[in-house]
C-alpha positions as MATLAB code, in Angstrom:
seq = 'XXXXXXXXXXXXXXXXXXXXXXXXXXXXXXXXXXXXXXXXXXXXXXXXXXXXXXXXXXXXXXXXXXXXXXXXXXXXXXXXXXXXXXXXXXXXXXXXXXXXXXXXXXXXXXXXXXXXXXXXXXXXXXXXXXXXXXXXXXXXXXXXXXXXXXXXXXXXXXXXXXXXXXXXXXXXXXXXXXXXXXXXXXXXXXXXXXXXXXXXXXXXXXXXXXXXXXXXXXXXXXXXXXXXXXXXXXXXXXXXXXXXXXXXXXXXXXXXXXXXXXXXXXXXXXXXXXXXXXXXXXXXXXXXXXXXXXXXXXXXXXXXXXXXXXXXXXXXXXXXXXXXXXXXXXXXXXXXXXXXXXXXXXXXXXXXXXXXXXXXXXXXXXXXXXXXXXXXXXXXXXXXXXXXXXX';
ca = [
       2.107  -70.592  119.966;
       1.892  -67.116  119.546;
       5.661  -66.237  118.688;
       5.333  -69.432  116.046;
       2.276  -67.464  114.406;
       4.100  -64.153  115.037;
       7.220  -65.728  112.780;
       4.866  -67.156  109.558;
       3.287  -63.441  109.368;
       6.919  -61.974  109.384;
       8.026  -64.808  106.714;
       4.880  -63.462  104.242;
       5.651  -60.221  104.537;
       9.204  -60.155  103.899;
      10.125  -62.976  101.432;
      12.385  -61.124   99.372;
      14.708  -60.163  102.434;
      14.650  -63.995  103.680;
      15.436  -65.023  100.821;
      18.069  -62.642   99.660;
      16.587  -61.325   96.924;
      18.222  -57.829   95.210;
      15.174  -55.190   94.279;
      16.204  -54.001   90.554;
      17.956  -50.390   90.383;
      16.762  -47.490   88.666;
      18.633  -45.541   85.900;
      19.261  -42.533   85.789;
      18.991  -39.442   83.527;
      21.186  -39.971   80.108;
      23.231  -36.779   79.153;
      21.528  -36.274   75.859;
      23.357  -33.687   73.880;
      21.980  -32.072   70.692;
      18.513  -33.962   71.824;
      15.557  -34.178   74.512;
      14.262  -36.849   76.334;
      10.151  -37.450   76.825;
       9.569  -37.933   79.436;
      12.237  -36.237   81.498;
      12.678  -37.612   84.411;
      15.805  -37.459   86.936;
      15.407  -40.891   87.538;
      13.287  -43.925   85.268;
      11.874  -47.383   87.276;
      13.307  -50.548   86.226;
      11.784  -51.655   82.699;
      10.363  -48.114   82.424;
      11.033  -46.436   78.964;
      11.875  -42.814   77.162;
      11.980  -41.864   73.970;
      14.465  -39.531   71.991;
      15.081  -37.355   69.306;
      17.838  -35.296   68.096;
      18.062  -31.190   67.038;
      18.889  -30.252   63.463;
      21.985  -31.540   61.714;
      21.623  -34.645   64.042;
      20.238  -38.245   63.799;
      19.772  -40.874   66.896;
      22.674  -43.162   66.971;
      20.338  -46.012   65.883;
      18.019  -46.512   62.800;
      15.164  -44.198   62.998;
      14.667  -40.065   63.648;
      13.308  -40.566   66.887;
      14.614  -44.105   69.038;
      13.360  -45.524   72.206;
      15.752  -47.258   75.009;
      14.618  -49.302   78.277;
      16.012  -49.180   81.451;
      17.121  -52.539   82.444;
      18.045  -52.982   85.990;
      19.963  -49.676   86.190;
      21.388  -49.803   82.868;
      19.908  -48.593   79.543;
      19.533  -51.171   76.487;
      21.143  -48.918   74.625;
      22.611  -45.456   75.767;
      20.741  -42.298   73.754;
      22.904  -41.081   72.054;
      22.572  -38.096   68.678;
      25.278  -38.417   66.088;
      25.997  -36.426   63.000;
      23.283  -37.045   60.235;
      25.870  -37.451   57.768;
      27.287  -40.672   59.957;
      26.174  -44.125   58.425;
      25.535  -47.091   60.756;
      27.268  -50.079   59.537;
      25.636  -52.152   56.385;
      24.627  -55.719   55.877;
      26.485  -57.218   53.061;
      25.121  -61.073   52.516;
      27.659  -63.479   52.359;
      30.091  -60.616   52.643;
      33.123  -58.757   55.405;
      34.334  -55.432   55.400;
      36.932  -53.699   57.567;
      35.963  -51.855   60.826;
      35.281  -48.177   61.440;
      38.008  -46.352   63.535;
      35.233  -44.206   64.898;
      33.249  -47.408   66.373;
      30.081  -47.984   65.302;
      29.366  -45.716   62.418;
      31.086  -44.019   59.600;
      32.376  -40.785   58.627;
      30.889  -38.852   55.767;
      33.103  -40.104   53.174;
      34.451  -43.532   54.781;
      35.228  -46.255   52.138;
      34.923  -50.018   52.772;
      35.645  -52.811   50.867;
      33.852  -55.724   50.618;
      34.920  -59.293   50.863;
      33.153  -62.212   49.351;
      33.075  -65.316   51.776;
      34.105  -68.300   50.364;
      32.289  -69.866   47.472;
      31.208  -66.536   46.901;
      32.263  -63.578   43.990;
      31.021  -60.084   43.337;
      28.777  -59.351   40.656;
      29.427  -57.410   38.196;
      32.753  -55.088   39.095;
      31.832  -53.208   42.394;
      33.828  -54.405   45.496;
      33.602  -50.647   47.275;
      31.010  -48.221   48.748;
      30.804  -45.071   49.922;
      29.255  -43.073   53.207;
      27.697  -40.179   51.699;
      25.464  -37.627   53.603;
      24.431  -40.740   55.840;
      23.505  -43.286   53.241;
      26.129  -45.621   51.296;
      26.452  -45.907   47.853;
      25.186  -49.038   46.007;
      26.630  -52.239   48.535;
      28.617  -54.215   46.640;
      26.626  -57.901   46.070;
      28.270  -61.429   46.579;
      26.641  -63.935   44.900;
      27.062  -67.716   44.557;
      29.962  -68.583   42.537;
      29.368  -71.217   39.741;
      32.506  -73.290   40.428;
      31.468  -73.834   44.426;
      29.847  -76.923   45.738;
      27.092  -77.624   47.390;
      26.899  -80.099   50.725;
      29.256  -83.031   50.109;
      26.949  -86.055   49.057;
      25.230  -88.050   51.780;
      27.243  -91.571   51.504;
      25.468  -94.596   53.941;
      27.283  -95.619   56.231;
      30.018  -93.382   56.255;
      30.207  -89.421   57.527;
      32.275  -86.505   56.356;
      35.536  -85.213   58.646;
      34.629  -81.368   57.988;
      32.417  -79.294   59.905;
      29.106  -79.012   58.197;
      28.402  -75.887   55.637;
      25.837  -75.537   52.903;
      28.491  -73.815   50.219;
      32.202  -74.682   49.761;
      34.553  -72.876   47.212;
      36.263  -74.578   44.153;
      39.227  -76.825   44.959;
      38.109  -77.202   48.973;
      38.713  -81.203   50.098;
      36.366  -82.998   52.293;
      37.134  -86.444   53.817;
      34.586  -89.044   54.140;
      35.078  -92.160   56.799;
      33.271  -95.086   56.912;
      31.268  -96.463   59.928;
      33.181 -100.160   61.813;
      32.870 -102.661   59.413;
      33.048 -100.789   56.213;
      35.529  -99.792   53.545;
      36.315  -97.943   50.606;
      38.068  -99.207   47.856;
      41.485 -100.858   48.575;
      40.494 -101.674   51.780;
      40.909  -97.965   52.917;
      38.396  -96.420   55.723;
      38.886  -92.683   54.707;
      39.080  -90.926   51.337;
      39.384  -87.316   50.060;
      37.019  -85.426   47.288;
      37.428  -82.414   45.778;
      34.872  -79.779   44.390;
      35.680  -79.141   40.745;
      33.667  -76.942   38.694;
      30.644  -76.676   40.961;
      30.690  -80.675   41.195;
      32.312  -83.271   43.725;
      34.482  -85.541   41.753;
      35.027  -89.240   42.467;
      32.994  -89.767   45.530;
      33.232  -93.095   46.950;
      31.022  -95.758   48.897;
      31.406  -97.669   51.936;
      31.083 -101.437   51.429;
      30.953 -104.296   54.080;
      34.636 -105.430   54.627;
      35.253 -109.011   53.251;
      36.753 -109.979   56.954;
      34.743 -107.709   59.059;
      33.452 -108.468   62.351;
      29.807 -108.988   62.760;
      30.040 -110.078   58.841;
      29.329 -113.495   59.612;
      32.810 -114.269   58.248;
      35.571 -115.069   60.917;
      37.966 -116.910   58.788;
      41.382 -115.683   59.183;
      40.989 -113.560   61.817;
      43.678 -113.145   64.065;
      43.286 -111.095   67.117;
      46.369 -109.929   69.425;
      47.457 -112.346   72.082;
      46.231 -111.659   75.586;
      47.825 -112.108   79.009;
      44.882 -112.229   81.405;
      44.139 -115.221   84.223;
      40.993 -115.704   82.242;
      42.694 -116.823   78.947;
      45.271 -119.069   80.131;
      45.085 -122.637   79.656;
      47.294 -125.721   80.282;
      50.554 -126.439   78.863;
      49.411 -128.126   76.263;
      46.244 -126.357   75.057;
      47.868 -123.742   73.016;
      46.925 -121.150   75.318;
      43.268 -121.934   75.333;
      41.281 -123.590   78.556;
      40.608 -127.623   77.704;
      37.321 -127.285   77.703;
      36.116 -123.778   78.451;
      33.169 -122.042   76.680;
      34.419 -120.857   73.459;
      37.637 -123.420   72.950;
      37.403 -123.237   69.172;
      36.605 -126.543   68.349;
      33.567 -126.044   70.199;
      32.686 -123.115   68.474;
      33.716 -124.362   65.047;
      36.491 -121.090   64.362;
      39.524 -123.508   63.734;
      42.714 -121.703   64.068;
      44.671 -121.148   60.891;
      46.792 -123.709   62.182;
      45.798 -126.551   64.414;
      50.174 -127.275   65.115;
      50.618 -124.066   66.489;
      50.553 -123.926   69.963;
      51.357 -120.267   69.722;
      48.716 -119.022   67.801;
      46.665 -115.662   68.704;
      43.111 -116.092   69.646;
      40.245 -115.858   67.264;
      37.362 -112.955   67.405;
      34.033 -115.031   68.697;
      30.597 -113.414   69.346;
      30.541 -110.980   72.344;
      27.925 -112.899   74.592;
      30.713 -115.567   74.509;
      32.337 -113.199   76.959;
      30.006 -112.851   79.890;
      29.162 -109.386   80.921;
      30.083 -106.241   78.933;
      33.290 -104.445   80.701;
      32.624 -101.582   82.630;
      34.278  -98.104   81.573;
      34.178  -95.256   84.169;
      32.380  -92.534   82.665;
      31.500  -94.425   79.316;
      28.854  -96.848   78.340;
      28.433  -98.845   75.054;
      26.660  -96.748   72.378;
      26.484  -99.468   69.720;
      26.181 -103.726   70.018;
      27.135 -105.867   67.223;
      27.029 -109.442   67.042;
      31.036 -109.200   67.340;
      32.262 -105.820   68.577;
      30.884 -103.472   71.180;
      31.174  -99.320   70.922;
      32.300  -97.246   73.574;
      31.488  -93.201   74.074;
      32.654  -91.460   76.916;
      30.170  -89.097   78.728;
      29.631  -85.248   77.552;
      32.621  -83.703   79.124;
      34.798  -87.016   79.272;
      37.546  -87.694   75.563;
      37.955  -91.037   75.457;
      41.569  -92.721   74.919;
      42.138  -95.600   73.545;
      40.478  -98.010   71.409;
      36.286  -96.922   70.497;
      35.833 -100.763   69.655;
      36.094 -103.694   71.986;
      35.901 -107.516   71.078;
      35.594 -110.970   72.432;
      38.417 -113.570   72.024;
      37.356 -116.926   72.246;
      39.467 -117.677   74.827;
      36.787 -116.031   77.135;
      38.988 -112.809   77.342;
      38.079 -109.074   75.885;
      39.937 -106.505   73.793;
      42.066 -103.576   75.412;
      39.186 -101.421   76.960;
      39.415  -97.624   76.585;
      39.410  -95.124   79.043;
      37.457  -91.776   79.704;
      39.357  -88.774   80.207;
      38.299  -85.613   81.538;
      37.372  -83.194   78.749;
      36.149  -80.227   80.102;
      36.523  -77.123   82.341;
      35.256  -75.260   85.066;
      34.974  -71.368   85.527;
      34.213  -69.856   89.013;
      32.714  -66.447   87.201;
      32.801  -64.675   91.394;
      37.117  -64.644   90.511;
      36.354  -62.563   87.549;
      34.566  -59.674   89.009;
      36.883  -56.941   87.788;
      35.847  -57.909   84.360;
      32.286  -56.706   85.247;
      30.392  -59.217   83.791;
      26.951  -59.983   84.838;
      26.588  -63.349   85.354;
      28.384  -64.978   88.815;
      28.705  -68.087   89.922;
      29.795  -71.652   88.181;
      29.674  -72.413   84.469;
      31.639  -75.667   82.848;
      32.239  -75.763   79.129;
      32.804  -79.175   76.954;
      36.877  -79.265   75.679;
      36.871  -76.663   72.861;
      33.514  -75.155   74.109;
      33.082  -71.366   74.509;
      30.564  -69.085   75.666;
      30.106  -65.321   75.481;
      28.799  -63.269   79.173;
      27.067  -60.471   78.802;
      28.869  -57.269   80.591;
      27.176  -54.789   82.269;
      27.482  -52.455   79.505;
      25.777  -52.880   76.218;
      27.174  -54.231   73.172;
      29.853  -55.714   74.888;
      30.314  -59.365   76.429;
      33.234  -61.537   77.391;
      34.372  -64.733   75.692;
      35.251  -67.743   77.650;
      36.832  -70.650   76.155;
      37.886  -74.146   76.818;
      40.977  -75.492   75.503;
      43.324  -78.380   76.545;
      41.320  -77.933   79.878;
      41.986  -74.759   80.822;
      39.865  -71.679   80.640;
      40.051  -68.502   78.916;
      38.057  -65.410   80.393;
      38.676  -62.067   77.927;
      38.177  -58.664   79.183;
      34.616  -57.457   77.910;
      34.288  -56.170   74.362;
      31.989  -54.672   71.424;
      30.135  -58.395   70.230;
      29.805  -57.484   66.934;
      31.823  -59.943   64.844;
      34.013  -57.717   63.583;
      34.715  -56.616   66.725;
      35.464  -59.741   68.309;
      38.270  -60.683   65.544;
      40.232  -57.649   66.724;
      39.162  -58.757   69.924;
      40.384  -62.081   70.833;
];
């Protein structure tokens, strides 16, 4: 009894060591040169903060004349650092990309940059430069909203847009609309390109119930591809259809287009004719209609194959689909020379990425997910124009 009493005082004194927990490190002293530090210290606590300021002819290397940084478990959030006052620290340009420095993060007294208007976007009036002077830049160049771009595609019922979504697009950019099971476009089509012209989308369509849909309440004429399953077959002389099964089509009233064809392709009839829904590993139905059922495959699962499934009246279903795995799965421990600071497992969706913070600041890693293999990239500066020259 004692030594069981004896253990629970041990386990409440040391829960961190049962339970493997790491105490956070300290940081310690940053080299500050042309600067001080207050306090100074030769070592700062976890969380603990200093400020800094730089001697004359200097500036701290981020916005301000005097900057604070935080120690964060044995690294600092940002390294104090005192840079020539004449350096400038890289502008904001709305709707706007310029080239990076060659010196890092800032700019020499003198550096040019050119600005470049995203698209549906132009300069106004004739400025596309500006200038580092004596740590300030010349008037930024402005990009403004062109009058020939386009706003948002129109919002069409039932049908969605093939292009990933964006409030602005430049003249001349295309945009495809599709239209939900069921519905069409003119000449029967299901998809359709527009075009922004002159800050306007010119002939968008609309997505109308199909004369011969399914689930239209009209079944006349519809042929459906011939099955082979044990279900579906009949006697020899019942065209392929069981004598007097559920669904024959003179029971149902959905007379073939010819009654003396004994080789005639099953009709569409209302799912319930078919008993239970099939079962797709990894999928489920999304969507019931009175004569088609929608498949989706899980989050990381692509589906292949058909996404709609019917009933044939011959008490058989459609070709099912199938659900593939879509996704991929990093063991983070394997990529320890990269010093990142996350570890263990992470799985990203097919064309998924994620960036990991390294242990040094401003940079991370970019992982990526394509075709179901991984991509881990050495750490680098996460700025975006960084990451272009990056990866």
């Amino acid at each position: 009894m004692f030594c069981r009493c004896l253990g629970f005082v041990f386990l409440l004194s040391f829960p961190g060591q049962l339970l493997g927990q790491i105490p956070a490190e300290p940081c310690s002293a940053p080299q500050l040169d042309g600067g001080f530090l207050v306090p100074e210290q030769r070592s700062y606590l976890h969380e603990s903060s200093l400020a800094y300021a730089c001697n004359a002819g200097k500036k701290p290397a981020v916005e301000g004349w005097w900057a604070t940084s935080v120690c964060l478990n044995g690294l600092w959030s940002h390294i104090p650092q005192c840079i020539d006052e004449n350096t400038c620290f890289t502008p904001n340009v709305p709707h706007g990309k310029y080239g990076e420095s060659p010196d890092g993060l800032w700019y020499k007294d003198g550096s040019v940059i050119r600005i470049k208007c995203d698209e549906g976007y132009k300069h106004k009036g004739w400025g596309v430069t500006a200038t580092c002077k004596k740590g300030a830049w010349s008037p930024l160049p402005v990009c403004e909203r062109s009058e020939t771009s386009c706003n948002e595609p129109p919002n069409i019922p039932h049908a969605v847009v093939l292009h990933k979504y964006q409030h602005i697009f430049a003249a001349d950019s295309e945009v495809r609309y599709e239209c939900d099971d069921g519905y069409s476009m003119e000449g029967a089509n299901a998809r359709k390109s527009i075009f922004c012209v002159s800050g306007t989308w010119k002939d968008v369509p609309s997505c109308t119930i199909s004369k011969h849909s399914p689930g239209n309440g009209d079944t006349t004429g519809v042929i459906a591809k011939p099955v082979d399953s044990e279900r579906g077959r009949g006697g020899a002389n019942t065209g392929g259809f069981p004598s007097r099964a559920p669904g024959n089509p003179r029971e149902t009233g959905l007379e073939s287009t010819s009654d003396k064809d004994s080789t005639i392709s099953p009709l569409i009839t209302d799912v319930d004719n078919c008993g239970p829904y099939p079962k797709v590993p990894n999928g489920d139905v999304v969507r019931k209609k009175t004569m088609s059922l929608r498949y989706a495959c899980n989050g990381f699962y692509k589906r292949i194959g058909p996404e709609t499934v019917v009933c044939y009246n011959n008490g058989s279903w459609s070709q099912l689909p199938t659900c593939k795995e879509a996704y991929c799965q990093i063991d983070l421990d394997e990529y320890r020379h990269y010093s990142l600071q996350e570890s263990g497992t992470i799985i990203l969706k097919e064309r998924e990425s994620k960036k990991v913070q390294c242990i040094w600041t401003f940079y991370s890693s970019l992982i990526t997910c394509t075709k179901g293999k991984a991509r881990v990239t050495p750490c680098c500066h996460y700025l975006d124009h960084y990451w272009q020259r990056c990866y």
